[in-house]
Coordinates of C-alpha atoms in Angstrom, one line a residue:
M1 CA 0.0 0.0 0.0
K2 CA 2.8 2.4 0.9
F3 CA 4.6 1.7 -2.4
K4 CA 1.4 2.4 -4.4
T5 CA 1.0 5.8 -2.6
F6 CA 4.7 6.6 -3.2
A7 CA 4.4 5.6 -6.9
I8 CA 1.3 7.9 -7.3
I9 CA 3.1 10.8 -5.6
A10 CA 6.3 10.3 -7.7
F11 CA 4.2 10.2 -10.8
L12 CA 2.4 13.5 -9.9
V13 CA 5.7 15.2 -9.1
S14 CA 7.3 14.0 -12.3
L15 CA 4.3 15.2 -14.3
N16 CA 4.5 18.6 -12.7
S17 CA 8.2 18.7 -13.5
L18 CA 7.6 17.8 -17.1
S19 CA 5.1 20.6 -17.3
A20 CA 7.6 23.2 -15.8
Q21 CA 10.4 21.9 -18.0
T22 CA 8.3 22.4 -21.1
T23 CA 7.6 26.0 -20.1
F24 CA 11.4 26.5 -19.5
D25 CA 12.2 24.9 -22.8
K26 CA 9.8 27.1 -24.7
W27 CA 10.8 30.3 -22.8
P28 CA 14.5 30.4 -22.0
A29 CA 14.3 33.8 -20.3
I30 CA 11.9 32.5 -17.6
K31 CA 14.3 29.5 -17.1
E32 CA 17.2 31.9 -16.5
F33 CA 15.2 33.9 -14.1
H34 CA 14.2 30.7 -12.3
E35 CA 17.8 29.6 -11.9
V36 CA 18.7 32.8 -10.0
M37 CA 15.3 32.9 -8.1
S38 CA 15.8 29.4 -6.8
Q39 CA 19.4 30.1 -5.7
T40 CA 18.3 33.2 -3.8
F41 CA 14.8 32.3 -2.5
H42 CA 15.4 28.9 -1.1
P43 CA 18.3 30.0 1.2
S44 CA 16.1 32.9 2.4
E45 CA 13.6 30.4 3.6
E46 CA 16.2 29.2 6.0
G47 CA 17.2 32.7 7.1
N48 CA 20.1 33.1 4.7
L49 CA 19.7 36.4 2.9
Q50 CA 23.3 36.6 1.7
P51 CA 22.5 35.1 -1.8
I52 CA 19.8 37.7 -2.5
K53 CA 21.8 40.5 -1.1
A54 CA 24.7 39.5 -3.5
R55 CA 22.5 38.8 -6.5
S56 CA 19.5 41.2 -6.3
E57 CA 20.7 43.2 -9.3
E58 CA 21.2 40.1 -11.3
L59 CA 17.7 38.9 -10.4
M60 CA 16.3 42.3 -11.4
N61 CA 18.1 42.1 -14.8
K62 CA 16.8 38.6 -15.4
A63 CA 13.2 39.8 -14.7
A64 CA 13.7 42.6 -17.2
A65 CA 14.9 40.1 -19.7
V66 CA 11.8 38.0 -19.2
L67 CA 9.6 40.9 -20.2
K68 CA 11.8 41.8 -23.2
S69 CA 12.3 38.2 -24.3
D70 CA 10.8 36.4 -27.3
M71 CA 7.9 35.0 -25.4
P72 CA 6.1 32.0 -27.0
E73 CA 2.9 33.0 -28.7
E74 CA 0.7 30.8 -26.5
F75 CA 2.0 32.6 -23.4
K76 CA 1.2 36.1 -24.8
T77 CA -2.0 36.7 -22.9
K78 CA -3.0 39.8 -21.1
S79 CA -2.7 38.0 -17.8
I80 CA 0.8 36.6 -18.3
L81 CA 2.1 39.9 -19.8
A82 CA 0.7 41.7 -16.7
A83 CA 2.3 39.1 -14.4
A84 CA 5.7 39.5 -16.3
E85 CA 5.4 43.3 -15.7
K86 CA 4.7 42.7 -12.1
L87 CA 7.7 40.3 -11.9
Q88 CA 9.9 43.2 -13.2
L89 CA 8.5 45.7 -10.8
Q90 CA 8.7 43.4 -7.8
S91 CA 12.3 42.4 -8.6
K92 CA 13.1 46.1 -8.7
T93 CA 11.5 46.5 -5.3
V94 CA 13.7 43.7 -3.9
Y95 CA 16.8 45.3 -5.5
K96 CA 16.0 48.7 -4.0
L97 CA 15.4 47.2 -0.6
V98 CA 18.8 45.4 -0.7
E99 CA 20.5 48.6 -1.9
A100 CA 18.8 50.6 0.9
K101 CA 20.0 48.1 3.5
A102 CA 16.4 47.4 4.5
S103 CA 15.7 45.0 7.3
D104 CA 16.1 41.3 6.5
A105 CA 12.4 40.9 7.3
D106 CA 11.4 43.4 4.6
I107 CA 13.7 41.9 2.1
K108 CA 12.4 38.4 2.8
I109 CA 8.8 39.5 2.4
A110 CA 9.5 41.2 -0.9
L111 CA 11.4 38.2 -2.2
S112 CA 8.6 35.9 -1.2
D113 CA 6.1 38.2 -3.1
L114 CA 8.4 38.0 -6.1
H115 CA 8.5 34.2 -5.8
D116 CA 4.7 34.1 -5.8
V117 CA 4.6 36.2 -9.0
F118 CA 7.0 33.8 -10.6
H119 CA 4.9 30.8 -9.7
D120 CA 1.8 32.6 -11.0
I121 CA 3.5 33.0 -14.4
I122 CA 4.5 29.3 -14.4
G123 CA 1.0 28.2 -13.4
Q124 CA -0.6 30.3 -16.2
C125 CA 1.9 29.0 -18.7
A126 CA 1.1 25.4 -17.7
E127 CA -2.6 26.1 -18.4
K128 CA -1.8 27.2 -21.9
K129 CA -0.1 24.0 -23.0

């Protein structure tokens, strides 16, 4: 019984991974953003804000590249475009907070908000496939 449950969970996780990989394959700029996002957000969950403090400008630039990139046609919806604009604005907010030496709590909240916007984009893209 435990094996069957594990197999179902593994299948669902791999299905979700394939969906995200397809989005990343179709839209390299969002993949590049994700690489920096994951390397900065996940450490922040454990209280380590050094990665985002060191790479906030890079993250902001990757977000700008997402908006300027050659977005696949199926992703060019008003909602995804609006979310990409929000991604750019929120990444600027994170960068400005880091530059202003804001509190770790404020940076962490802004980074979490940015992470949520990213996941909104990925979720919407998955619906378009």
